[in-house]
Amino acid sequence: MELKIHNNLTRKKESFSPIEDGKVKFYSCGPTTYDFLHVGNARALVVGDLFHRVFKALGYQVTFVRNYTDVDDKIIQRAQELKVDPLDHAQRFVDECRKDMDSLGMLPATHTPKVSETMPEIIKMIEDIISNGAGYVVEGEVFFHVEKADHYGKLSKKDLEGLQHGQRVEVDSRKKHPADFVLWKPAKVGEPFWESPWGKGRPGWHIECSAMAKKFLGETLDLHHGGVDLMFPHHENEIAQSEAANKKTFCNCWAHNEFLNFGSEKMSKSLGNVVTIRKFIEKYSGQVLRQLLISVHYRARIDWTDEAIERAIQDVTRIHQFALEIKTLKTNPDVKVDPDVESICKKFIEEFNNELKSDFNSAGALGVFFAFIRDARRDLFIKDLSIGSVAFIQSAVDHANLALGHVHKDPQSMLDLLQNLKGSGDVDEAWIQDLIEQRREAKSSKNWARADEIRDELKAKNIALVDNKDGTVGWKML
Ligand code: AMP
Ligand code: ZN
């Protein structure tokens, strides 16, 4: 079976055929480093890591680029509030992000460029866009002219006419078309700047990825990934810029992960409904978060619920118990490699790979892995096994682990942590529901003091009440 990926350029699942046989040029849009990242951002990071791992597990040679946006309005604004240097502030959160990625068991990308280190390439690309007639300069600001792009809107399926009329905010009168976007902007007083042919300034957001992709991967990529919110305008603009500058197809395949939602909305800083990666993994571990994120296909939405967390804890426990069982299997030097072991392991790897080849179906692959755990316990662990047979089982698990990154290097310490978690997380659902009902009654009789008292009583047990839009009340562990 060949690898197939859902390509958002065509909206079809297609056979993946890289430009060079066996080699993959892969780019994923990385985070803006102005604060701690939330578990929604973790989804984009873990999906990028999943693609990287699956390529490796399937034997491809991958060059994987994931950037850090360390020059950006949000960073400058936050640094000004904190009265610190914007680049120092951004670097602080690059370092924090790296710690989170390590905890999530992510493999290092091949290149992790920052905007601040890519200025010559960014400026050169803007110059190329202007000289090819797709960029124009107004008062030290450079714009991309979307009407000069080759099929602007081909990824997001928008057309220029719709974009002309669909603008909700007042359009900058200096633009030739309302959808034109900034490539370079002049720095305001006190803002960081770089020298350029258009004066002191800094790049617009989109151009960085075009320049970084070209610097490390060349003019045409095999795969580009990001969250679904990046498809328009960010990725559309990356295509327009790169193709205007290079006169080559920018990328053959585009994949986008769906959102992680909290309640009915996307988890996002601007909505204020975030759980940071750091806070979550301090209590539950990076493995639990990774498991929660990969247990759903990347193109399906994830709802952040207590049940999802509980399920991930159970899955991680199951996987680590199995890892430990293999480590402690007793071998018999007098028996030969058992053909059953070989065939069960081979069948497992084939079915597991087939799931991953089907548009990186990590949920399906996990299902195959859990079936393997069941079969191995039932049919293999009851036998006298040779050292060779155990090595076979271990290498099958190692393969799954390379692709999904879900086994911690020390299974016993992981199990200890999960055990403690269960102890501290044990809650009496009936008791909570009773208090929720009492609070509802208190509120309906306008006894606000009692209602607040109940909320505080639950809070003392690390339980927060969640008032849902439909009037019902849920709860979550703090
Ligand atoms: P940002 O720092 O906001 O540019 O986001 C970095 C990455 O995280 C992008 O690829 C976003 O698409 C992704 N992202 C942000 N919020 C979510 C979410 N709630 N669910 C999934 N991905 C997200
Ligand atoms: Zn990008």
mmCIF file of C-alpha atoms in Angstrom, residues 190-330:
data_model
loop_
_atom_site.group_PDB
_atom_site.id
_atom_site.type_symbol
_atom_site.label_atom_id
_atom_site.label_comp_id
_atom_site.label_asym_id
_atom_site.label_seq_id
_atom_site.Cartn_x
_atom_site.Cartn_y
_atom_site.Cartn_z
ATOM 1 C CA GLY A 190 10.662 52.315 19.744
ATOM 2 C CA GLU A 191 9.967 49.230 17.633
ATOM 3 C CA PRO A 192 12.726 46.850 16.501
ATOM 4 C CA PHE A 193 13.796 47.410 12.900
ATOM 5 C CA TRP A 194 16.080 46.139 10.154
ATOM 6 C CA GLU A 195 17.606 48.175 7.327
ATOM 7 C CA SER A 196 16.056 47.541 3.920
ATOM 8 C CA PRO A 197 15.863 49.165 0.460
ATOM 9 C CA TRP A 198 12.505 50.628 1.637
ATOM 10 C CA GLY A 199 13.808 52.084 4.897
ATOM 11 C CA LYS A 200 13.987 50.851 8.472
ATOM 12 C CA GLY A 201 11.265 48.310 9.118
ATOM 13 C CA ARG A 202 10.250 44.690 9.552
ATOM 14 C CA PRO A 203 8.542 42.019 7.457
ATOM 15 C CA GLY A 204 4.821 41.306 7.293
ATOM 16 C CA TRP A 205 3.864 37.933 8.742
ATOM 17 C CA HIS A 206 3.435 35.796 5.615
ATOM 18 C CA ILE A 207 6.738 36.412 3.876
ATOM 19 C CA GLU A 208 8.811 34.719 6.599
ATOM 20 C CA CYS A 209 7.550 31.222 5.770
ATOM 21 C CA SER A 210 8.099 31.699 2.037
ATOM 22 C CA ALA A 211 11.677 32.830 2.672
ATOM 23 C CA MET A 212 12.486 30.154 5.257
ATOM 24 C CA ALA A 213 11.012 27.372 3.142
ATOM 25 C CA LYS A 214 13.138 28.462 0.173
ATOM 26 C CA LYS A 215 16.281 28.830 2.289
ATOM 27 C CA PHE A 216 16.152 25.269 3.636
ATOM 28 C CA LEU A 217 14.011 23.308 1.173
ATOM 29 C CA GLY A 218 14.382 25.031 -2.185
ATOM 30 C CA GLU A 219 11.697 26.430 -4.477
ATOM 31 C CA THR A 220 9.226 23.548 -4.414
ATOM 32 C CA LEU A 221 8.138 21.603 -1.326
ATOM 33 C CA ASP A 222 6.519 18.178 -1.084
ATOM 34 C CA LEU A 223 4.304 18.913 1.915
ATOM 35 C CA HIS A 224 3.261 21.971 3.898
ATOM 36 C CA HIS A 225 1.289 21.807 7.138
ATOM 37 C CA GLY A 226 -0.401 24.145 9.620
ATOM 38 C CA GLY A 227 -3.598 24.608 11.593
ATOM 39 C CA VAL A 228 -6.750 24.981 9.510
ATOM 40 C CA ASP A 229 -6.997 28.661 10.500
ATOM 41 C CA LEU A 230 -3.784 29.294 8.583
ATOM 42 C CA MET A 231 -5.184 28.221 5.215
ATOM 43 C CA PHE A 232 -6.437 31.735 4.578
ATOM 44 C CA PRO A 233 -4.845 34.182 4.366
ATOM 45 C CA HIS A 234 -1.480 32.890 5.595
ATOM 46 C CA HIS A 235 -0.974 29.882 3.326
ATOM 47 C CA GLU A 236 -2.724 31.472 0.367
ATOM 48 C CA ASN A 237 -0.301 34.374 0.694
ATOM 49 C CA GLU A 238 2.714 32.095 1.068
ATOM 50 C CA ILE A 239 1.787 30.489 -2.261
ATOM 51 C CA ALA A 240 1.269 33.862 -3.962
ATOM 52 C CA GLN A 241 4.596 35.259 -2.723
ATOM 53 C CA SER A 242 6.741 32.201 -3.423
ATOM 54 C CA GLU A 243 5.307 31.634 -6.876
ATOM 55 C CA ALA A 244 5.648 35.328 -7.786
ATOM 56 C CA ALA A 245 9.273 35.381 -6.593
ATOM 57 C CA ASN A 246 10.432 31.970 -7.864
ATOM 58 C CA LYS A 247 8.177 31.386 -10.873
ATOM 59 C CA LYS A 248 7.809 27.761 -9.712
ATOM 60 C CA THR A 249 5.065 25.770 -8.009
ATOM 61 C CA PHE A 250 5.524 26.427 -4.281
ATOM 62 C CA CYS A 251 4.169 23.226 -2.785
ATOM 63 C CA ASN A 252 2.561 20.082 -4.152
ATOM 64 C CA CYS A 253 0.558 19.012 -1.113
ATOM 65 C CA TRP A 254 -1.105 20.976 1.725
ATOM 66 C CA ALA A 255 -2.380 19.389 4.939
ATOM 67 C CA HIS A 256 -4.187 21.189 7.771
ATOM 68 C CA ASN A 257 -5.063 19.992 11.248
ATOM 69 C CA GLU A 258 -8.496 20.733 12.681
ATOM 70 C CA PHE A 259 -8.999 22.687 15.879
ATOM 71 C CA LEU A 260 -8.948 21.603 19.426
ATOM 72 C CA ASN A 261 -12.126 23.032 20.893
ATOM 73 C CA PHE A 262 -13.037 24.019 24.405
ATOM 74 C CA GLY A 263 -16.802 23.910 24.803
ATOM 75 C CA SER A 264 -18.157 24.812 21.392
ATOM 76 C CA GLU A 265 -15.340 27.204 20.524
ATOM 77 C CA LYS A 266 -11.766 26.982 19.284
ATOM 78 C CA MET A 267 -9.308 27.148 22.148
ATOM 79 C CA SER A 268 -7.506 30.435 21.660
ATOM 80 C CA LYS A 269 -5.745 33.111 23.639
ATOM 81 C CA SER A 270 -8.042 35.824 22.332
ATOM 82 C CA LEU A 271 -11.129 33.958 23.617
ATOM 83 C CA GLY A 272 -9.407 33.439 26.976
ATOM 84 C CA ASN A 273 -10.354 29.752 27.170
ATOM 85 C CA VAL A 274 -6.877 28.281 27.238
ATOM 86 C CA VAL A 275 -5.122 25.546 29.175
ATOM 87 C CA THR A 276 -1.368 25.974 28.795
ATOM 88 C CA ILE A 277 0.736 22.995 27.783
ATOM 89 C CA ARG A 278 2.982 23.645 30.766
ATOM 90 C CA LYS A 279 0.193 23.606 33.335
ATOM 91 C CA PHE A 280 -1.343 20.469 31.870
ATOM 92 C CA ILE A 281 1.833 18.432 31.574
ATOM 93 C CA GLU A 282 3.066 19.398 35.027
ATOM 94 C CA LYS A 283 0.152 17.427 36.372
ATOM 95 C CA TYR A 284 -0.607 14.829 33.691
ATOM 96 C CA SER A 285 2.689 14.468 31.723
ATOM 97 C CA GLY A 286 3.446 15.153 28.079
ATOM 98 C CA GLN A 287 2.579 11.526 27.201
ATOM 99 C CA VAL A 288 -1.040 11.969 28.267
ATOM 100 C CA LEU A 289 -1.353 15.145 26.195
ATOM 101 C CA ARG A 290 0.319 13.504 23.192
ATOM 102 C CA GLN A 291 -1.983 10.485 23.485
ATOM 103 C CA LEU A 292 -5.069 12.684 23.705
ATOM 104 C CA LEU A 293 -3.970 14.567 20.585
ATOM 105 C CA ILE A 294 -3.011 11.586 18.426
ATOM 106 C CA SER A 295 -6.008 9.466 19.408
ATOM 107 C CA VAL A 296 -8.101 11.533 16.963
ATOM 108 C CA HIS A 297 -7.400 11.816 13.222
ATOM 109 C CA TYR A 298 -5.721 15.172 12.510
ATOM 110 C CA ARG A 299 -8.585 16.305 10.235
ATOM 111 C CA ALA A 300 -11.256 15.748 12.890
ATOM 112 C CA ARG A 301 -12.058 18.181 15.679
ATOM 113 C CA ILE A 302 -11.050 17.378 19.247
ATOM 114 C CA ASP A 303 -13.217 18.418 22.177
ATOM 115 C CA TRP A 304 -11.231 19.161 25.304
ATOM 116 C CA THR A 305 -13.228 17.323 27.951
ATOM 117 C CA ASP A 306 -12.571 15.499 31.203
ATOM 118 C CA GLU A 307 -13.619 12.277 29.494
ATOM 119 C CA ALA A 308 -10.987 12.761 26.768
ATOM 120 C CA ILE A 309 -8.310 13.312 29.424
ATOM 121 C CA GLU A 310 -9.478 10.273 31.393
ATOM 122 C CA ARG A 311 -9.400 8.103 28.260
ATOM 123 C CA ALA A 312 -5.879 9.290 27.428
ATOM 124 C CA ILE A 313 -4.722 8.412 30.963
ATOM 125 C CA GLN A 314 -6.155 4.904 30.547
ATOM 126 C CA ASP A 315 -4.524 4.459 27.123
ATOM 127 C CA VAL A 316 -1.126 5.653 28.318
ATOM 128 C CA THR A 317 -1.408 3.291 31.294
ATOM 129 C CA ARG A 318 -2.209 0.371 28.988
ATOM 130 C CA ILE A 319 0.711 1.145 26.668
ATOM 131 C CA HIS A 320 3.205 1.497 29.512
ATOM 132 C CA GLN A 321 2.052 -1.617 31.301
ATOM 133 C CA PHE A 322 2.704 -3.496 28.074
ATOM 134 C CA ALA A 323 6.128 -1.863 27.629
ATOM 135 C CA LEU A 324 7.021 -2.946 31.146
ATOM 136 C CA GLU A 325 5.733 -6.496 30.619
ATOM 137 C CA ILE A 326 8.051 -6.885 27.607
ATOM 138 C CA LYS A 327 11.030 -5.615 29.587
ATOM 139 C CA THR A 328 10.392 -8.145 32.330
ATOM 140 C CA LEU A 329 9.552 -11.165 30.108
ATOM 141 C CA LYS A 330 11.506 -14.257 31.148
#
